[in-house]
Structure formats: C-alpha cells, structure tokens
Tab-separated table of C-alpha atoms in Angstrom:
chain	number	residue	atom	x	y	z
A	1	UNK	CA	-10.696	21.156	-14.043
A	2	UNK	CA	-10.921	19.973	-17.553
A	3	UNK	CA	-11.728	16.704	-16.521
A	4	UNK	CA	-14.533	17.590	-14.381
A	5	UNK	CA	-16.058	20.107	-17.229
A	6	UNK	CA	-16.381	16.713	-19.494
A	7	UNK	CA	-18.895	15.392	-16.693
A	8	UNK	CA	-20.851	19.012	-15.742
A	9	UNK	CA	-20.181	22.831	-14.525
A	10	UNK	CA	-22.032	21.664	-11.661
A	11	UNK	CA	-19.199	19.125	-11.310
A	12	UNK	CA	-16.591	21.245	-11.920
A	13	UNK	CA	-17.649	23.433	-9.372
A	14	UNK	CA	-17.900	21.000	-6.280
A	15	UNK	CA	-14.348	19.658	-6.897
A	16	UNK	CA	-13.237	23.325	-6.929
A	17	UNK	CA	-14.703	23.080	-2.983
A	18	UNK	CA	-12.982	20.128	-2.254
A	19	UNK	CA	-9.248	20.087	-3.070
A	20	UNK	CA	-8.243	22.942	-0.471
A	21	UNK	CA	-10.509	20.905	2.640
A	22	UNK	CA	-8.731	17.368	2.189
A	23	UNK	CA	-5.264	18.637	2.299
A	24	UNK	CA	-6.021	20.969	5.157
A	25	UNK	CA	-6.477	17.858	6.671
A	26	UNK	CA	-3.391	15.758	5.977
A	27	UNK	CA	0.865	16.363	7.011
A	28	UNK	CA	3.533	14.911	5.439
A	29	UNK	CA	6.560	13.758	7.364
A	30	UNK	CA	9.339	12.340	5.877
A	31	UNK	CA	12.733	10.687	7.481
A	32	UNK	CA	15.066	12.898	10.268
A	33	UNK	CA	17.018	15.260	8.552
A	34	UNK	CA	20.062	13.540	6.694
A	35	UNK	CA	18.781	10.371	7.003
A	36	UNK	CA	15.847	11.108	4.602
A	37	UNK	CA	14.739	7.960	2.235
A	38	UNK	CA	11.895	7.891	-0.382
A	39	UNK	CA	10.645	5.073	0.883
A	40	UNK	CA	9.688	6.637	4.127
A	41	UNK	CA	7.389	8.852	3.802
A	42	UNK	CA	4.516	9.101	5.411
A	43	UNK	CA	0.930	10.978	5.401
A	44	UNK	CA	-1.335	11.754	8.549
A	45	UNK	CA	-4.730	12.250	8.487
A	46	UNK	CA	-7.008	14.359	11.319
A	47	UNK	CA	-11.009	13.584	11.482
A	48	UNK	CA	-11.748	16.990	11.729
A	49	UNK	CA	-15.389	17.685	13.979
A	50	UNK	CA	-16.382	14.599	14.184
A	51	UNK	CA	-13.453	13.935	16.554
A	52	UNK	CA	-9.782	13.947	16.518
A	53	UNK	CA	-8.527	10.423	15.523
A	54	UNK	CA	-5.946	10.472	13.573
A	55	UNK	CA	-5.599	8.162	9.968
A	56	UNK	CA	-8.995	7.005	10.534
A	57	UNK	CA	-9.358	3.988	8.014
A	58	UNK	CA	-13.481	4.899	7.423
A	59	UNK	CA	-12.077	8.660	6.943
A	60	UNK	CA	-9.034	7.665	4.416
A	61	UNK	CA	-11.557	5.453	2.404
A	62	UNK	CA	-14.390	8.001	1.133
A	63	UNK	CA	-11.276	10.715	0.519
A	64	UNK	CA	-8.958	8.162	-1.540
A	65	UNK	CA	-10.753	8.657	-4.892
A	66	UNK	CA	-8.424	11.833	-4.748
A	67	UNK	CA	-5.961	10.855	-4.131
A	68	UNK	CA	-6.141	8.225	-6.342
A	69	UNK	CA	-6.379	10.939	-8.964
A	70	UNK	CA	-3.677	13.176	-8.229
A	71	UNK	CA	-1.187	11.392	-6.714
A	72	UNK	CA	-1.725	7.520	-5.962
A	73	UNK	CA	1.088	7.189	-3.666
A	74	UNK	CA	0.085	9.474	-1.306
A	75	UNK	CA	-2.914	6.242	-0.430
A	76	UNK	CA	0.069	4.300	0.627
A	77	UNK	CA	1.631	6.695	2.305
A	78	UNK	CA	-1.697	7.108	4.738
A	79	UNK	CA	-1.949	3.300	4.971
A	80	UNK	CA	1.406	2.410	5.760
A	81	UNK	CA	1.667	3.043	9.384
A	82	UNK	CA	-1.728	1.449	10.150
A	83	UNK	CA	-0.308	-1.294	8.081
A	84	UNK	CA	2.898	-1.728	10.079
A	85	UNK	CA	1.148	-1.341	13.519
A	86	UNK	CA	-1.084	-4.217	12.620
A	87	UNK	CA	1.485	-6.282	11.185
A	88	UNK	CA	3.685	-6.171	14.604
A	89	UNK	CA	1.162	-7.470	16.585
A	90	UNK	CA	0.701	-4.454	18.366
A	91	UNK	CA	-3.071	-4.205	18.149
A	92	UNK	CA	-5.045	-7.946	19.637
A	93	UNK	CA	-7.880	-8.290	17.342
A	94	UNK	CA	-8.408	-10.283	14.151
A	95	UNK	CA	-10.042	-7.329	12.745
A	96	UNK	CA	-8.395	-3.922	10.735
A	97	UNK	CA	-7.651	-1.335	13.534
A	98	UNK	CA	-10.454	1.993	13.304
A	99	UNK	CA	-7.310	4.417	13.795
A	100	UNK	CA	-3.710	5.124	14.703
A	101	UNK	CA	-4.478	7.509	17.791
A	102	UNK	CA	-8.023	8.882	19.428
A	103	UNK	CA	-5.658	12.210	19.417
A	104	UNK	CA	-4.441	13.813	16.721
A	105	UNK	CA	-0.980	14.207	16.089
A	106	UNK	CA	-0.389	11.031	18.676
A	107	UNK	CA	0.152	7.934	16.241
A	108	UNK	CA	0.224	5.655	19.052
A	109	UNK	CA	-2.314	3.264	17.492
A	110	UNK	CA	-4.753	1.104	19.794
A	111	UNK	CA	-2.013	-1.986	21.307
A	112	UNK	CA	-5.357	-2.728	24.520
A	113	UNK	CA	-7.734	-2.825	21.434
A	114	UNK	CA	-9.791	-0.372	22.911
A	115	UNK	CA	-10.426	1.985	19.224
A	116	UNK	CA	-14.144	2.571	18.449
A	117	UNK	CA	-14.893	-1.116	16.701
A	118	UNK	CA	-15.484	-1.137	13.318
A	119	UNK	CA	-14.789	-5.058	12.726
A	120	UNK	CA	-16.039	-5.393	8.904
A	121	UNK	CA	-15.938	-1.751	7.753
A	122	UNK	CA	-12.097	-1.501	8.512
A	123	UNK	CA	-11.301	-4.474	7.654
A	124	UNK	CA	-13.090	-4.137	4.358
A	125	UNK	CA	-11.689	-0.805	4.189
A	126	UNK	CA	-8.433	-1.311	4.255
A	127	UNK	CA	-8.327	-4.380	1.953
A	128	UNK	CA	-9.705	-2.445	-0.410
A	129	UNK	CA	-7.627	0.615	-0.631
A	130	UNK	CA	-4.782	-1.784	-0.562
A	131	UNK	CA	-5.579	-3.003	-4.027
A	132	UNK	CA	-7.077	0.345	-5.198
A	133	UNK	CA	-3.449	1.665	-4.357
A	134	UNK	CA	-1.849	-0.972	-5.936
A	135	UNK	CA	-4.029	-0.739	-9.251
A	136	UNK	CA	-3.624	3.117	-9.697
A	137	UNK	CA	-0.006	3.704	-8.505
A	138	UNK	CA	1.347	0.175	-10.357
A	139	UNK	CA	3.191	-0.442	-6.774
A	140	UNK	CA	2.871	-3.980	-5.540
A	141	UNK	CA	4.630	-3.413	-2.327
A	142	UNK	CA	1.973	-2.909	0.160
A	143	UNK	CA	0.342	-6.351	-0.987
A	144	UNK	CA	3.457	-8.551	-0.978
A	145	UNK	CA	4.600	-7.348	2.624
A	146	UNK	CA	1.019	-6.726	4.476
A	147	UNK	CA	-0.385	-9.990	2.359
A	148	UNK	CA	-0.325	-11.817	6.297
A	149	UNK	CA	-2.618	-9.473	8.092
A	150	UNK	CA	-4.912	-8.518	4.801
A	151	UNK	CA	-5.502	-12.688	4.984
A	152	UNK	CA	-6.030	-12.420	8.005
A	153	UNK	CA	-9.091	-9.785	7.837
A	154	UNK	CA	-10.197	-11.449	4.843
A	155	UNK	CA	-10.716	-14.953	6.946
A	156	UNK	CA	-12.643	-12.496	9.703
A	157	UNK	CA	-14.781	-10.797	6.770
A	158	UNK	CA	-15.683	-14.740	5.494
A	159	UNK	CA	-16.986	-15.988	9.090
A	160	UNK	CA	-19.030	-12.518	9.729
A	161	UNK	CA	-19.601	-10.578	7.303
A	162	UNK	CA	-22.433	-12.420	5.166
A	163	UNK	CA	-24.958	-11.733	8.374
A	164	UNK	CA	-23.207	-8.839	10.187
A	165	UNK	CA	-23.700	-8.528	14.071
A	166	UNK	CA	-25.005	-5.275	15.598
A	167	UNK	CA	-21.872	-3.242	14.400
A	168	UNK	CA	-21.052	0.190	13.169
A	169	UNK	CA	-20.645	1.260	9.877
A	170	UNK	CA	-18.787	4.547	8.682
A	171	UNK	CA	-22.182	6.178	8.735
A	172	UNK	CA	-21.929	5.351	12.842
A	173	UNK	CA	-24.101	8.676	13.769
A	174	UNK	CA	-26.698	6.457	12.417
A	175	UNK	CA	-25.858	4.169	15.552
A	176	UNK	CA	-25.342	0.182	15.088
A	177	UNK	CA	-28.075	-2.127	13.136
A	178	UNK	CA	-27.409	-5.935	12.579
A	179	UNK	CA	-27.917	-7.422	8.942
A	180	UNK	CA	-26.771	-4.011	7.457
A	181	UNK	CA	-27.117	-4.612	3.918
A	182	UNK	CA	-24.211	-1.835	2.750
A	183	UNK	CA	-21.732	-3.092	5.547
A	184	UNK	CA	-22.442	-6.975	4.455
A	185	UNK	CA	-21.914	-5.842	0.472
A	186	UNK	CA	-18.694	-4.105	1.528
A	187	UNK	CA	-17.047	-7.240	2.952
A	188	UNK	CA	-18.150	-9.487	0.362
A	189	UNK	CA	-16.206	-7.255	-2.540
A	190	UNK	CA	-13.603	-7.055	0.065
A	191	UNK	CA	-13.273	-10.761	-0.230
A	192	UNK	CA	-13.198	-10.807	-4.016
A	193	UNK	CA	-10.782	-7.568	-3.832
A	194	UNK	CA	-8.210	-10.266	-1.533
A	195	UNK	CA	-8.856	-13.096	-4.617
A	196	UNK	CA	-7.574	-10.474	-6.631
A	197	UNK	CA	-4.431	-9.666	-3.892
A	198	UNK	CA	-3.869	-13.161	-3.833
A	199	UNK	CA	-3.600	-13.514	-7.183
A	200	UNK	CA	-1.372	-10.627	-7.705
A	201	UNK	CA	1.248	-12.327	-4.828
A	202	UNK	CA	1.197	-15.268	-6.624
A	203	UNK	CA	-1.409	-17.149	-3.297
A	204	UNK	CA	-3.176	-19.345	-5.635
A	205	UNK	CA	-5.164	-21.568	-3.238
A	206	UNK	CA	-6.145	-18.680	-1.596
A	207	UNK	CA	-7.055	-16.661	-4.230
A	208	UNK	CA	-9.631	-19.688	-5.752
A	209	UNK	CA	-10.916	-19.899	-2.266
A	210	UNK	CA	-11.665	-16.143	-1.721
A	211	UNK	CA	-13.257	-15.932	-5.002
A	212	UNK	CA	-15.520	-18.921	-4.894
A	213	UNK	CA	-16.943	-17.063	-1.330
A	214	UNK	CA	-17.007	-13.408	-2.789
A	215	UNK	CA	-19.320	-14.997	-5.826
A	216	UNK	CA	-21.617	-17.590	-3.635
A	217	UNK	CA	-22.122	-14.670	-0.760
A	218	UNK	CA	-23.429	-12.345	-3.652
A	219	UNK	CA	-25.613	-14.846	-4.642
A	220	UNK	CA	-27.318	-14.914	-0.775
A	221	UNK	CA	-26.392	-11.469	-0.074
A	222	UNK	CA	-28.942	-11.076	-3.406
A	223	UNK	CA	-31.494	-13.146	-2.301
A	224	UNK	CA	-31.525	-11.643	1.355
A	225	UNK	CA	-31.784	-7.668	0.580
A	226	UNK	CA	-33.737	-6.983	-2.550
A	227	UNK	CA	-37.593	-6.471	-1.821
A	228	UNK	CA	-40.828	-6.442	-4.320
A	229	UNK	CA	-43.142	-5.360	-0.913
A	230	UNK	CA	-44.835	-2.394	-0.806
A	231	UNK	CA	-43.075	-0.001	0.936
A	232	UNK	CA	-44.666	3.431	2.806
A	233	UNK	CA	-42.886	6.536	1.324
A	234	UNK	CA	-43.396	10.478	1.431
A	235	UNK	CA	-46.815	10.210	-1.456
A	236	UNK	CA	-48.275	7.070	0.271
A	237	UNK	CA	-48.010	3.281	-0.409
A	238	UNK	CA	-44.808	2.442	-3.266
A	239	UNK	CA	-44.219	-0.468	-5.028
A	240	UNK	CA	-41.104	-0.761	-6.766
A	241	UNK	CA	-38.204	-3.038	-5.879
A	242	UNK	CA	-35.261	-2.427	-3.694
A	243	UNK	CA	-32.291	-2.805	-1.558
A	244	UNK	CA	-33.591	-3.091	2.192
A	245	UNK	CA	-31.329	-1.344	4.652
A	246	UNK	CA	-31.374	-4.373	7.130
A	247	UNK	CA	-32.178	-7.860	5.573
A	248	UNK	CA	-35.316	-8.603	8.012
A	249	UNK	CA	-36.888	-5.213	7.454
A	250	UNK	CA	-38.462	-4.880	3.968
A	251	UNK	CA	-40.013	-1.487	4.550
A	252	UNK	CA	-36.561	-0.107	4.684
A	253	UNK	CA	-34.064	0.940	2.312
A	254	UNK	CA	-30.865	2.465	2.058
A	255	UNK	CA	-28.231	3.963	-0.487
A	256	UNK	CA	-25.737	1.350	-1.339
A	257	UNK	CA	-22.840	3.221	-1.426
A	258	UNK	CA	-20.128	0.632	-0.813
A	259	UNK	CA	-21.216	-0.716	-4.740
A	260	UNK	CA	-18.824	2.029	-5.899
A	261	UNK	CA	-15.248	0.444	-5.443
A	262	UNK	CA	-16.978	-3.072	-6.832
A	263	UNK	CA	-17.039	-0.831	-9.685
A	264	UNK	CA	-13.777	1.259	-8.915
A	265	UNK	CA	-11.972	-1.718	-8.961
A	266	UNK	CA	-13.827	-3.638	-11.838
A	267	UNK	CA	-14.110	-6.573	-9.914
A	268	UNK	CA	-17.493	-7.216	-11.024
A	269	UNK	CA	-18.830	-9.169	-7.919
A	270	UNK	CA	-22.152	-7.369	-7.410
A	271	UNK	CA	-24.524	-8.238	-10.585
A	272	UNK	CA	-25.501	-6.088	-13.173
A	273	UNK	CA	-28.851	-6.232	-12.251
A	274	UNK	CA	-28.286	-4.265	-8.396
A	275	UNK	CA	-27.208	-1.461	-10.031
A	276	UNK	CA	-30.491	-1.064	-12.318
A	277	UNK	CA	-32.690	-1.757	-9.223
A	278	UNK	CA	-30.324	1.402	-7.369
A	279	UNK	CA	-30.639	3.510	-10.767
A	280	UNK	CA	-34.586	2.996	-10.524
A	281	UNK	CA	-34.682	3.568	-6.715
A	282	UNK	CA	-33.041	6.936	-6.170
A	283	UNK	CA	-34.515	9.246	-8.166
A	284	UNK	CA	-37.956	8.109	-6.227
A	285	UNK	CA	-36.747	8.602	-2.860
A	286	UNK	CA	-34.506	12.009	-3.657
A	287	UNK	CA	-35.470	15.293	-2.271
A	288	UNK	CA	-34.817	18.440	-2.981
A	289	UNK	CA	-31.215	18.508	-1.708
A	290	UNK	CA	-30.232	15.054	-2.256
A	291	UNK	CA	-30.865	11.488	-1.043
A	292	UNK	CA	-30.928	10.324	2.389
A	293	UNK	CA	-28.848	7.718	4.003
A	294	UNK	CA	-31.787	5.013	4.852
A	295	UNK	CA	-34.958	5.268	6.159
A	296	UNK	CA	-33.570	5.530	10.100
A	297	UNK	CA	-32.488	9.703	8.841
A	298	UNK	CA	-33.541	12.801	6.973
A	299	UNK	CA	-29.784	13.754	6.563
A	300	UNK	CA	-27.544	12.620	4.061
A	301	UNK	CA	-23.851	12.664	3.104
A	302	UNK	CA	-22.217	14.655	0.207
A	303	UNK	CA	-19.048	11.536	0.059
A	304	UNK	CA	-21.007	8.882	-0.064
A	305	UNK	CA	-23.812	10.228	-2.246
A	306	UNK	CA	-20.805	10.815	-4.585
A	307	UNK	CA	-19.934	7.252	-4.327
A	308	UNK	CA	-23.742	6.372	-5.427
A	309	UNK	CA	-22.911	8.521	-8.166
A	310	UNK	CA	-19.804	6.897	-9.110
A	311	UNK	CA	-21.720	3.073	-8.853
A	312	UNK	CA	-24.106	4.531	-11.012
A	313	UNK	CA	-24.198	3.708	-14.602
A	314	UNK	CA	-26.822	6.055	-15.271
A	315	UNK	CA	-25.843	9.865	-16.029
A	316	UNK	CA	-29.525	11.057	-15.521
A	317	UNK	CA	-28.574	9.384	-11.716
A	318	UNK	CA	-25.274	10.777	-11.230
A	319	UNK	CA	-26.530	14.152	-12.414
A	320	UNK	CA	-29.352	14.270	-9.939
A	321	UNK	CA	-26.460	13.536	-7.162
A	322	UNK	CA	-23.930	16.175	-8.200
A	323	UNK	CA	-26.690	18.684	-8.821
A	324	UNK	CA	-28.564	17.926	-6.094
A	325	UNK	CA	-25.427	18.224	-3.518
A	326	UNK	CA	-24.336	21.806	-5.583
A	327	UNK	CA	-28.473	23.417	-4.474
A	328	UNK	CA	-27.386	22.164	-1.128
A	329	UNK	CA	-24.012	24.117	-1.054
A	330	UNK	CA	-25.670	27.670	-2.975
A	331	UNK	CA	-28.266	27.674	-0.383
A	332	UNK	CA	-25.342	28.951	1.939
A	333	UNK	CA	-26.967	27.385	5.489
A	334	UNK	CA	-23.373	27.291	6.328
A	335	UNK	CA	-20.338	29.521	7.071
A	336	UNK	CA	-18.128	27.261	7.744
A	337	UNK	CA	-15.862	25.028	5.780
A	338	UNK	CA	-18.272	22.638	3.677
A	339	UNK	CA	-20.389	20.115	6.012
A	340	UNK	CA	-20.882	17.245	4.424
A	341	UNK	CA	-23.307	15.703	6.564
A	342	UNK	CA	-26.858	17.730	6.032
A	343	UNK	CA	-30.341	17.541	5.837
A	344	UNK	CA	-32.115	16.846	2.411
A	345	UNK	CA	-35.003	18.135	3.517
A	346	UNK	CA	-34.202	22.363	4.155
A	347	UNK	CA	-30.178	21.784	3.752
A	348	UNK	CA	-29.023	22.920	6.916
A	349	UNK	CA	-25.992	21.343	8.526
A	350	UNK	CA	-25.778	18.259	10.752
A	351	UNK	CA	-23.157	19.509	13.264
A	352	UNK	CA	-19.773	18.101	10.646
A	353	UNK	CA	-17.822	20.724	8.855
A	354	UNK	CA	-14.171	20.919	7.094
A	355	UNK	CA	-13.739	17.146	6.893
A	356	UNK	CA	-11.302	15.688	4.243
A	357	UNK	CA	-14.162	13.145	3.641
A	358	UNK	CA	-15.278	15.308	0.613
A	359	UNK	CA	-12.455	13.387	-1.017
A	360	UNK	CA	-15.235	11.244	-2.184
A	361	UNK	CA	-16.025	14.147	-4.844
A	362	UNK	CA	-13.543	12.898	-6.773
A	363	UNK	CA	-15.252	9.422	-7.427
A	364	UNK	CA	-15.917	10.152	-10.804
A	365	UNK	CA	-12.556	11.344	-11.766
A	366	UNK	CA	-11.293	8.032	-10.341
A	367	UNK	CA	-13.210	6.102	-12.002
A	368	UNK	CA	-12.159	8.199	-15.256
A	369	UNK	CA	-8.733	7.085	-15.129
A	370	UNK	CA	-9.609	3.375	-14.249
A	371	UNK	CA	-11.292	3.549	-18.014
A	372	UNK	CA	-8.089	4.584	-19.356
A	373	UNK	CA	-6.366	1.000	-18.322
C-alpha cells in the first residue's frame, strides 16, 4: 500500500477494495500431476454478472494494470490459450476471438465463430496486452511465436479501424455506434503497439509500415473527433473544445479511455495536445460521483474512469477520478461485492457487481513502474 499512499488515502483505499475481487475471479491450472512444467501454466478468467464467458479479452484488458504490477506473468498466462486457439486455426475470422467459452469453466473457444463480435476492440486488445506483457515481464515469447496472428489483426485493424462500422466496444451495454471515436483511437495505438512488436521480432518492413499508418491515422483520427461547436450540457449552451463520441455528431462527447495504454506503453502516438483538450473537458462534465461514459448514459465505470485517470497528466484530474469513484463507494448503495458500473448522478448500481474489471484500479501503479524503466 505504500505505493498507493504516494498518490492519495483515497487511493490507497480503493486498491484495498480491489485486490480480493480480481483474484476471486481467476484459477490457476498447471500441467497433470508429474508431468508439471513451468512453462505451462495457465490462468482462467470468469466475467462475473455480466455473463459467464470465460478469459474474456475486453475483461482481461481493464484488469491487466494489476497484474502488470504484481506479477506480469500471470498476463501471459491469461492470454496464452486464446493465443494458441487462434493460432491453430480453430476460430474463422480475421479478427481477435471475444472469449475462450460463453460458459465458464468450458475453454472450448468459438471454432463456428459465433462469440459476441468485438472485431477492433479484441483485436486491439489483445495486441496490446501482448506488448504490455512483454514490456513489464522482459519475456519476448508471446511476440516471437503469436507474431502470425497479431499481423494478422493488425492488417484487419488498418482496413477498419480508422472509420469503424456499427460495432461494439467493451462498454457494449451502451449498444453499437459507428465512427466510435474511443474504439477507432484504440486500434490506431494498436497499430503503432504491432510497429513496436515488429520491431522487437526483428519484422522490419513491417514494423516501418505499421508505424507510418499508426502516425498518418492520428493525424485524421485528429482532424475527425475534436469539436470547437457549442455543445448543450447540464447549465445550458458550452463552448469549449472536445473529443466527440461519434465523428459525425459534434454535440456528443465521450471519455477517451483507450488513451491510457498509448501512455502505458509510451508509445506516444496520440499528441500531446488530446490529452490537454481531455484534462480541460472532464472536470466540466463530472458529477458528483464521477464522469459518465458519453452523452448516450448517466452511468459510468469505476475501470475505465481509472484508465482516464491514468491518461491523465493532470493530478487535479486524476484526483477528481479517484475521489470521485471513493464518494461513490462510502455512499454504500450496494451490498454486494463492488459494482463497477453505476450512476453518477445518485450512485446507485447498474445491475454489475464482483467483476475482476476493477483491475483497472491499478492503472496508476502500472504506470508507476513503467517510470522506473
């Protein structure tokens, strides 16, 4: 907890929340008995509430910032069999697989591609905790052997995900939008994370090719999403500048959470500039309990408004985050094991509770150790 105290009591006290709820979450199986080998372990993962998938990649990817912190390995040990299913040609589309099994404990993956589609989140998602796992436990592996089926979500992210089709994102109880601004970031770092995995494997065409699209995409995704227009909020008529939550609507916004493993993974692909725009934005639209997803809800999510906090390089903004999601928690609407979806307008619930999502807590810690390289 020492780390945490350095950032706030408030802080300190929301990770205390959060360690016991991932791991309820997770088993660890290792070989049969007398066969055991180290490099066989493996971690499974239920999606507690919202349903019962198990090693759901959009579940894994808010709750890796802790593991990243306490024990980096453990990220490969929850990718590896979505890895190897993929990379056997069990599953038929170009895209990253949602989840190894609508029923928890059955790992039986998706091989009619029938999973809940998720084309650019999951494939985004997984690139990316490939090279976050790489980065923070120093172990190569994962890239060098999945480096096949990571190019070949990378080439799906570069033909779609620029001007995303009416998909789902993580946040899917929002239902699907086109031209999502936060799922069309996401793939772009993806793309500059897999320049980086190229690099690292030694795919040097590949990795000048990947880069040159992460930076020019930035550049449109840029032009597309930030708004001057006036747009209507709770005190009337504002005009400030922001990020839109859909590229054709400028009297939306939404919370750009996917900026955080841009930072994360210092891959500086989204300018310096976003982030100030963000920094100026939330405190404007927060309410009492926090900040909502977008302007389509009044609820909003303790893991990814952690991750806002993370992208943040503000403390005054990452404060009003932690703090904000701690009044939510005293207020005691709930019982049950912590909800992290709730409403920031009287803090009661939205129907999810004991998810391992709240892994996303941990941003901050995460991001302490990446300082430390």
């Amino acid at each position: 907890m020492k780390d945490a105290l350095k950032i706030s009591q408030d802080y300190a006290a929301l990770l205390a929340l959060t360690v016991r709820q991932v791991f309820g979450a997770v088993e660890i199986t290792i070989s049969a008995p007398g066969t055991f080998r180290d490099d066989d372990v493996i971690m499974y993962m239920k999606e507690i509430s919202s349903d019962g998938n198990i090693n759901t990649v959009d579940v894994i990817m808010p709750s890796h910032p802790l593991f990243l912190y306490l024990n980096p390995a453990m990220v490969g040990y929850l990718l590896k069999p979505l890895f190897d299913f993929q990379a056997q040609a069990h599953y038929p589309n170009p895209w990253a697989m949602h989840d190894m099994g609508a029923n928890f404990p059955n790992a039986t993956g998706h091989p009619t591609g029938n999973d809940e589609p998720m084309p650019i989140e999951e494939s985004g998602n997984m690139i990316l905790m490939a090279l976050s796992h790489a980065r923070f436990s120093q172990d190569q592996s994962l890239l060098h052997l999945y480096y096949p089926v990571m190019r070949q979500w990378a080439v799906y992210l570069v033909n779609n995900t620029l001007i995303p089709g009416n998909q789902l994102a993580t946040t899917d109880a929002a239902g699907p939008l086109a031209n999502q601004t936060n799922l069309a970031v996401k793939g772009i770092i993806a793309v500059g994370a897999m320049a980086k995995i190229a690099e690292i494997t030694n795919n040097t065409m590949d990795a000048t090719y990947f880069g040159s699209v992460a930076h020019q995409y930035i550049v449109n995704w840029t032009a597309m999403a930030v708004s001057d227009a006036p747009i209507m909020l709770e005190g009337g008529l504002h005009q400030q500048q922001h990020v839109k939550l859909d590229y054709q609507n400028s009297s939306t916004w939404g919370i750009q959470f996917n900026l955080y493993m841009d930072v994360l993974l210092q891959l500086d692909i989204v300018p310096k500039h976003i982030y100030n725009i963000l920094d100026d934005w939330y405190p404007t639209v927060s309410q009492q309990y926090g900040v909502q997803l977008d302007t389509r809800v009044t609820w909003g999510k303790t893991d990814w408004n952690m991750w806002c906090a993370g992208a943040s390089s503000s403390p005054k903004v990452r404060d009003l985050f932690v703090s904000s999601i701690m009044e939510y928690l005293v207020e005691g609407t709930s019982a049950g094991p912590l909800p992290d979806r709730y409403s920031v307008i009287n803090a009661m619930p939205e129907g999810t509770r004991a998810r391992p999502t709240v892994g996303a807590h941990f941003s901050l810690l995460a991001l302490s150790l990446t300082k430390k390289d």
